[in-house]
Coordinates of C-alpha atoms in Angstrom, one line a residue:
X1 CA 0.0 0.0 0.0
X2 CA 1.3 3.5 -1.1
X3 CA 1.9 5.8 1.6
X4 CA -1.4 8.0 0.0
X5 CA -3.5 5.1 0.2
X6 CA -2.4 4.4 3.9
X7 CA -2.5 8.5 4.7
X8 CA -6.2 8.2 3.1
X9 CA -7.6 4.8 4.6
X10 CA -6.0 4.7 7.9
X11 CA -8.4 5.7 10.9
X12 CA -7.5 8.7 12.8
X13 CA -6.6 8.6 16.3
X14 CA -9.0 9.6 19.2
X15 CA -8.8 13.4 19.5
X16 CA -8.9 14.8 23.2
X17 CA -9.2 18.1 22.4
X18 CA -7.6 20.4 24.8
X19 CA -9.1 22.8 27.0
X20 CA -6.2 24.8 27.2
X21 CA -5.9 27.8 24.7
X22 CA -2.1 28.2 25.5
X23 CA -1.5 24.4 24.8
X24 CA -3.6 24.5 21.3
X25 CA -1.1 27.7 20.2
X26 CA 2.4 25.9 21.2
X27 CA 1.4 22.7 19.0
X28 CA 0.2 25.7 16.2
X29 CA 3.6 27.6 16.6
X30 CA 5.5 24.8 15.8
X31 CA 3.6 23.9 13.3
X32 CA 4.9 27.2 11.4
X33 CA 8.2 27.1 13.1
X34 CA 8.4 23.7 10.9
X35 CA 7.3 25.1 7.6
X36 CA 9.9 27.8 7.8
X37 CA 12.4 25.1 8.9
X38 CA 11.9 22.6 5.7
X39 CA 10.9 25.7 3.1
X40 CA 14.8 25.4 2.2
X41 CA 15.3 21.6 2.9
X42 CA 12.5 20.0 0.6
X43 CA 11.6 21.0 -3.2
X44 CA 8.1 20.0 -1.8
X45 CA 6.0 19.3 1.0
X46 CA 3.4 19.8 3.5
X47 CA 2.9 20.4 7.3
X48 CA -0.8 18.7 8.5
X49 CA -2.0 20.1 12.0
X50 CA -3.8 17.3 14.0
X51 CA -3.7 14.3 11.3
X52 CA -2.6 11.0 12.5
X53 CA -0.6 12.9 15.2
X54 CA -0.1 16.7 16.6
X55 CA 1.2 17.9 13.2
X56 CA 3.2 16.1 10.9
X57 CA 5.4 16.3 7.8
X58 CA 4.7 14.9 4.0
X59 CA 8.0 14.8 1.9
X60 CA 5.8 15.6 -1.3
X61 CA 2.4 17.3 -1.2
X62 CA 0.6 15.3 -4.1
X63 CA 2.5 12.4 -3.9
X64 CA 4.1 11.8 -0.4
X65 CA 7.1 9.6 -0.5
X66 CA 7.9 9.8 3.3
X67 CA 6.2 10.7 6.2
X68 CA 7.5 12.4 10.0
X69 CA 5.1 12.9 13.3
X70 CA 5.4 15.4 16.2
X71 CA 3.7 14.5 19.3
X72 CA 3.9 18.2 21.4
X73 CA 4.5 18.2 25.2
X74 CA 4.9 21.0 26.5
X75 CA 6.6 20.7 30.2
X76 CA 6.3 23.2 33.6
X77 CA 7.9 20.5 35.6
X78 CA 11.3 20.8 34.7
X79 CA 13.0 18.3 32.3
X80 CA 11.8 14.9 30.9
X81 CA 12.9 11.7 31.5
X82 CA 12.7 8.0 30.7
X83 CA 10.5 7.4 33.0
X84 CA 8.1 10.0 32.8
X85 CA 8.1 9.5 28.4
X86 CA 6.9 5.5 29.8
X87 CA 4.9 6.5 32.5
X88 CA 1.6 4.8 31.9
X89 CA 0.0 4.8 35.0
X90 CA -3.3 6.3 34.2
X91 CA -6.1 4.1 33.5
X92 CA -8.6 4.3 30.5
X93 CA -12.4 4.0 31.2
X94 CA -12.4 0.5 30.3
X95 CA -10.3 0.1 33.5
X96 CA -7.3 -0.8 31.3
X97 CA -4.2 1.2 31.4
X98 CA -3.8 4.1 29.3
X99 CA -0.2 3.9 26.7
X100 CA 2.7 6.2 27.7
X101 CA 3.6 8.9 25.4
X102 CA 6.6 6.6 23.7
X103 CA 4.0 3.8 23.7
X104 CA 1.5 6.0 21.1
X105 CA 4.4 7.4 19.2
X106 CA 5.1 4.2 18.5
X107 CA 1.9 3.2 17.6
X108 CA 1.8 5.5 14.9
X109 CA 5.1 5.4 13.5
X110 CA 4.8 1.7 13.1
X111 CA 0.9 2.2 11.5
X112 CA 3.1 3.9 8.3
X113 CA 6.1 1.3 8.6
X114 CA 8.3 1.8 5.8
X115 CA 7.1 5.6 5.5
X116 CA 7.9 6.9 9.1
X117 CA 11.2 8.6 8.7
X118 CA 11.0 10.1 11.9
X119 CA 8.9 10.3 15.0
X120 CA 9.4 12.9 17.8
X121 CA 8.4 14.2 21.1
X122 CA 8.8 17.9 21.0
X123 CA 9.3 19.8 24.1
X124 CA 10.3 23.4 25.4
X125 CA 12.4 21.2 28.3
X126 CA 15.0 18.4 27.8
X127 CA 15.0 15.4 28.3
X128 CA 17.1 14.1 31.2
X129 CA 18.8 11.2 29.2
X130 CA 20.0 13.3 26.5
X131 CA 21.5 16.5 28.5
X132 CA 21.3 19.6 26.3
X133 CA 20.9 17.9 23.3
X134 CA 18.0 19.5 21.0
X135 CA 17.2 16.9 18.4
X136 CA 18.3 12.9 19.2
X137 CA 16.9 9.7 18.4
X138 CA 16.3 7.1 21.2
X139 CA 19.1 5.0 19.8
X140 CA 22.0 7.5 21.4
X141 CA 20.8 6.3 24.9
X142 CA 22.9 4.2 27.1
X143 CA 22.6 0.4 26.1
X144 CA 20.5 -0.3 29.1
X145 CA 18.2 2.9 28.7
X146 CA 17.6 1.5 25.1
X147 CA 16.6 -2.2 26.5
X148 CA 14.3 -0.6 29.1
X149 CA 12.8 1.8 26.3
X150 CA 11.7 -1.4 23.9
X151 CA 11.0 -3.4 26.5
X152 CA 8.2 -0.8 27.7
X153 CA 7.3 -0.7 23.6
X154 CA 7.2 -4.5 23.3
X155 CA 4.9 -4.4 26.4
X156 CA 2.0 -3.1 24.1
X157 CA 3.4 -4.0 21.0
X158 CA 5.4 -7.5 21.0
X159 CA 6.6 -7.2 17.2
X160 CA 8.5 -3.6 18.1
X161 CA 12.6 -4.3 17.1
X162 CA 14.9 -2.1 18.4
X163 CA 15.2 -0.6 14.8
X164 CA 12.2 1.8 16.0
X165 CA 14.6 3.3 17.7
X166 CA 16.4 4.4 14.6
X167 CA 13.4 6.3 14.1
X168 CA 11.7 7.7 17.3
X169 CA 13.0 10.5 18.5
X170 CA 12.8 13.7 21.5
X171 CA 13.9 17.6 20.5
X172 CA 13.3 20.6 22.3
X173 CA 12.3 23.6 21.1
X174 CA 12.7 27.2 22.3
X175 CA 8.7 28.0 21.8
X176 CA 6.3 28.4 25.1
X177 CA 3.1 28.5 26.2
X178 CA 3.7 31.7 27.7
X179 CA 5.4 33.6 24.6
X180 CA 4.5 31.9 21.4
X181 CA 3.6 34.5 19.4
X182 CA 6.1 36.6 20.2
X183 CA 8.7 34.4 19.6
X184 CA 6.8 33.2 16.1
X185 CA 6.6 36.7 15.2
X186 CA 10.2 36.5 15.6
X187 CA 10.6 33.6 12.9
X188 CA 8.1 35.2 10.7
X189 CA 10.7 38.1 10.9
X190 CA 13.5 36.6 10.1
X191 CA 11.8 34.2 7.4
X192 CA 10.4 37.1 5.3
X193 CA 14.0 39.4 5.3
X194 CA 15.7 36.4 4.2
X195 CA 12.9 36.5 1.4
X196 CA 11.4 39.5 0.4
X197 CA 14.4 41.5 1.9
X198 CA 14.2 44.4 4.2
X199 CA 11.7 45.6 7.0
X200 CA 8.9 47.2 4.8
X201 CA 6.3 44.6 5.4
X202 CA 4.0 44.8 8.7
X203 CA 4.9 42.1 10.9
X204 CA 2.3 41.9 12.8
X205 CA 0.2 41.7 10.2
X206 CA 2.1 39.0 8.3
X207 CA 1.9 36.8 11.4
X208 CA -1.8 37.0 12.5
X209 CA -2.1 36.2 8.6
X210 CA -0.1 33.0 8.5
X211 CA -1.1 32.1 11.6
X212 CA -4.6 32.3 11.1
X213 CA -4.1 29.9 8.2
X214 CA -2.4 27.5 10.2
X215 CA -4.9 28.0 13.0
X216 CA -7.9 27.1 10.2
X217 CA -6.0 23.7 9.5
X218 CA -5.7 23.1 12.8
X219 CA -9.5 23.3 13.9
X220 CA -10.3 21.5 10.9
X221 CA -11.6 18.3 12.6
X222 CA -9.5 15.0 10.3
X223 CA -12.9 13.3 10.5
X224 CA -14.8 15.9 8.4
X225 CA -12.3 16.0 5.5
X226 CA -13.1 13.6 2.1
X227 CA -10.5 10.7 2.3
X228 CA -8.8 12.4 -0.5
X229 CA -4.5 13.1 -0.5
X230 CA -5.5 16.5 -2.0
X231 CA -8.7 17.2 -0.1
X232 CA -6.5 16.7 2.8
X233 CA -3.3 18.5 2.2
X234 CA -5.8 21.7 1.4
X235 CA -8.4 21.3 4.3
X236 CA -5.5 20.1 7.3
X237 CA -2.1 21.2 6.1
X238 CA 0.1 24.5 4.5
X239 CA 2.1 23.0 1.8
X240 CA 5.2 24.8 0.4
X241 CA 3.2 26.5 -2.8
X242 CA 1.3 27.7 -0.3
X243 CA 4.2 29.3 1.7
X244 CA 5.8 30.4 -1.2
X245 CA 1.9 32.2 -2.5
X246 CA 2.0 33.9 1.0
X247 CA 5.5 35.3 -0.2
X248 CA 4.2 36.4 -3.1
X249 CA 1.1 38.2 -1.7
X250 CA 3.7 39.8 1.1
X251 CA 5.8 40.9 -1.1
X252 CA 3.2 42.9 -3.3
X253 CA 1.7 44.2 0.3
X254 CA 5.1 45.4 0.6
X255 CA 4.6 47.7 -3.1
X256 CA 1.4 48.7 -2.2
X257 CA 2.0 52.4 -1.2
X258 CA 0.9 54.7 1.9
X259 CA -2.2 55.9 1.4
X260 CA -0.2 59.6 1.6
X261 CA 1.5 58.5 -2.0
X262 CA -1.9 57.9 -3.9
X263 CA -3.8 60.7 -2.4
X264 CA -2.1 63.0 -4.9
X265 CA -3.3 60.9 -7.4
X266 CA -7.4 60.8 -6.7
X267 CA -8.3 64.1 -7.9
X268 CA -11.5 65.9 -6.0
X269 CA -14.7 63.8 -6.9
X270 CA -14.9 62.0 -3.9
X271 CA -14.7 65.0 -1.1
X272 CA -13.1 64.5 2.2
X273 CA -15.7 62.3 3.5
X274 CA -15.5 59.6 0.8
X275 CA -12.5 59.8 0.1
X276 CA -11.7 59.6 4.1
X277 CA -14.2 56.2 4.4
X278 CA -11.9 54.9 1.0
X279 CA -8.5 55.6 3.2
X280 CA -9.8 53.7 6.3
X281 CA -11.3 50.8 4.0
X282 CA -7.8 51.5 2.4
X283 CA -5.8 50.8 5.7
X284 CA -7.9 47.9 6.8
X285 CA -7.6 46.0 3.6
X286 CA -3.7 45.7 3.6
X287 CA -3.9 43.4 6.2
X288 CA -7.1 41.2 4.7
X289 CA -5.0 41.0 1.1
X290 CA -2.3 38.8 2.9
X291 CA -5.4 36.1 3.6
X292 CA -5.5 34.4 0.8
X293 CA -7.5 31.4 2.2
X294 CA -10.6 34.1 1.9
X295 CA -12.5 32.3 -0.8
X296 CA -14.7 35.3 -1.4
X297 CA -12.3 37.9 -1.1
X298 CA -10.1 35.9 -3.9
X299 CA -13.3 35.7 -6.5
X300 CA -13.4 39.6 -5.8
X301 CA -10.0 40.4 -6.3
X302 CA -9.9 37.8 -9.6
X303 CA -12.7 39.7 -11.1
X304 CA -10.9 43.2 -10.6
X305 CA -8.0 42.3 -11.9
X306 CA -9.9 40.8 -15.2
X307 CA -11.4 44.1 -15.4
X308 CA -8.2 46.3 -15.0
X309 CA -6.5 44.0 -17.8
X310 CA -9.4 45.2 -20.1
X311 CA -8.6 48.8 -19.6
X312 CA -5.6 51.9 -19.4
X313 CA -5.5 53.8 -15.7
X314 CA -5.7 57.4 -16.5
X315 CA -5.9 60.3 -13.7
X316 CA -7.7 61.3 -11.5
X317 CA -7.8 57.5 -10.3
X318 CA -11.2 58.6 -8.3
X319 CA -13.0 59.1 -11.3
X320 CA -11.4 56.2 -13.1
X321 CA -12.1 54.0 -9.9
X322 CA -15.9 55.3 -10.2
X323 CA -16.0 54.8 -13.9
X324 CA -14.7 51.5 -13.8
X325 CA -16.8 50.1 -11.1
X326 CA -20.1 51.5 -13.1
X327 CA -19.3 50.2 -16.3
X328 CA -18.1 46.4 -15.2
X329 CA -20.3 44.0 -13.2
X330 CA -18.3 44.4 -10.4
X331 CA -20.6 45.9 -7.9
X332 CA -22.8 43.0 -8.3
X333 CA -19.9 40.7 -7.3
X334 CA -18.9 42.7 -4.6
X335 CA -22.7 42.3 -3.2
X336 CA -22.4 38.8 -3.5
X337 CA -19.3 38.2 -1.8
X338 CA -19.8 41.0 0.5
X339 CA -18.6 43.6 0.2
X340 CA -19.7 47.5 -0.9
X341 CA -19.2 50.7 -1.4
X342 CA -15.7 52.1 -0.3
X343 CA -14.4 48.7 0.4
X344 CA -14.8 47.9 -3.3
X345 CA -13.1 50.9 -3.8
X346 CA -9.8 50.3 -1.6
X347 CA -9.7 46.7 -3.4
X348 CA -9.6 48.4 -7.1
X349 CA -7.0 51.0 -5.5
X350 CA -4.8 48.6 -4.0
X351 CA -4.9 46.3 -7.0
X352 CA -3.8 49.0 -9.1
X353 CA -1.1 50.5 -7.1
X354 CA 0.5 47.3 -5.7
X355 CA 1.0 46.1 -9.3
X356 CA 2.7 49.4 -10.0
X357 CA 0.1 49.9 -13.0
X358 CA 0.7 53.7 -11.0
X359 CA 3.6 53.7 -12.8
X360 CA 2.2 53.4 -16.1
X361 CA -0.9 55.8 -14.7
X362 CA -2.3 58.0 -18.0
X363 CA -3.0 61.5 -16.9
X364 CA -6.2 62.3 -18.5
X365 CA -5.9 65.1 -21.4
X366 CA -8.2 68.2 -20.2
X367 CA -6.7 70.4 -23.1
X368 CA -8.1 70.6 -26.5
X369 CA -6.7 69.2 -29.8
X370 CA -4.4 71.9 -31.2
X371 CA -6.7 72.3 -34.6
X372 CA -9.8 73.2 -32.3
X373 CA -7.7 75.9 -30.4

């Protein structure tokens, strides 16, 4: 069985759910801490937020070839250990005991035998066995720490070799419950100079945008997607054309002027008062253009663009904006997704000036033909 057919046929573990908003953000944060991590590493894949496991990682998007899980933990009792990663002292329902945290990872790293390149706990503490090391497998522990470890495996699962320990892993990472979006707004940072270059982007911004993709994917319940590779990649994961789009629509946020620069392009139809509600809608929509999993918004902005290919800007871009908007169906669309009036407006705007057609803006000719003078 391919690993597609196993990622698409393979029943999804029991989700908890947790109650705890600051645990639900440190499995999201690394989540996007990941997809920053591999955007160099692999010509193509995907990050899936609660799919088989807290999030894991497709080597291919379409067609995954290999497959890596991330079971999150975070810790405010000091460091892990052995003992506490095979604690399984609770007790299910049923009365039975309940399998440590090594026992599940195993459990679903050996579900996709052959795929599983890698399973991990992640942490923001160590683990005891290890020292200060941030990303080991279970096979650098002392010979008798190993022994105990599959011994504890075979326990639940008799057929486990000690090659799983090859695979199964523990890293720690620097993200915590108590500062995750500060330090992911520092990563977004970092990611998007490296990229785009400079500091002219709003951070902020960028990160409640990516974020709030991720964040989508993660609520997504696994049970509610169609048992489809693509289906699921779209409704439960980011892949790395999608990193790469939000790049893209960054980077033209980052051309899209103050609203100080096209001001001097308007002309006087509108008055202060339109022209003020055009500047706020203006302002607002900046941040909305760098969602691009808006559905609606996207029909919107596809339809003005088709109708700005049709035609030359010419000055004052007020009157061209009005014009435009009149003679297209565009208002109707803008009803029908949503939005009106001077939010329609600050799309067409922003369209036009973050594709620097202002550069190529036609002033309109007020004078008469010479022969006429």
């Amino acid at each position: 069985m391919s690993l597609t057919d196993k990622l698409e046929k393979t029943p999804h573990r029991e989700v908890a759910g947790s109650d705890a908003y600051a645990a639900f953000e440190f499995q999201l944060m690394f989540g996007v801490e990941l997809l920053f991590e591999q955007f160099d590493k692999l010509n193509d894949f995907a990050v899936l937020f609660e799919f088989h496991d807290d999030i894991v990682l497709l080597a291919g998007a379409d067609n995954p070839s290999e497959v890596e899980f991330f079971q999150l933990k975070h810790s405010t009792k000091g460091n892990w250990t052995l003992a506490k990663l095979t604690n399984n002292s609770k007790k299910l329902k049923s009365g039975e005991k309940a399998q440590s945290i090594l026992q599940k990872l195993y459990g679903t790293v050996s579900e996709f035998s052959g795929y599983a390149k890698n399973g991990q706990v992640v942490s923001n503490a160590y683990c005891t066995e290890f020292g200060q090391a941030e990303n080991t497998q279970f096979n650098a522990m002392l010979d008798g720490d190993k022994a105990k470890l599959l011994d504890h495996i075979q326990a639940v699962y008799p057929d486990a070799t000690s090659s799983c320990l090859d695979v199964m892993g523990f890293r720690r990472t620097e993200l915590d419950k108590t500062a995750c979006h500060e330090l992911v707004k520092g990563r977004v940072h970092t990611f998007l100079k490296s990229k785009i270059g400079g500091d002219a982007f709003q951070l902020e911004a960028c990160t409640n945008a990516i974020v709030g993709q991720c964040r989508l994917r993660n609520k997504k319940l696994a049970t509610d997607v169609p048992g489809v590779i693509s289906e699921i990649v779209k409704q439960k994961g980011i892949s790395k054309a999608d990193v790469e789009l939000w790049l893209s629509d960054i980077a033209s946020n980052k051309n899209a002027p103050e609203w100080s620069f096209i001001q001097a392009y308007l002309g006087m139809k509108w008055g202060f008062l339109e022209a003020n509600k055009v500047r706020l809608a203006y302002e607002n929509y900046k941040v909305e253009a760098l969602d691009n999993g808006n559905d609606a918004q996207n029909a919107l902005v596809s339809k003005i663009r088709q109708a700005l290919e049709k035609i030359s800007v010419t000055e004052p871009i007020g009157a061209f904006v009005d014009d435009l908007i009149q003679s297209t169906d565009l208002t109707v669309a803008a009803k029908e997704y949503g939005y009106v009036g001077a939010h329609l407006k600050a799309m067409v705007i922003y369209e036009i000036f973050k594709s620097e057609q202002a550069g190529t803006v036609q002033k309109t000719d007020t004078q008469a033909p010479e022969e006429d003078r």
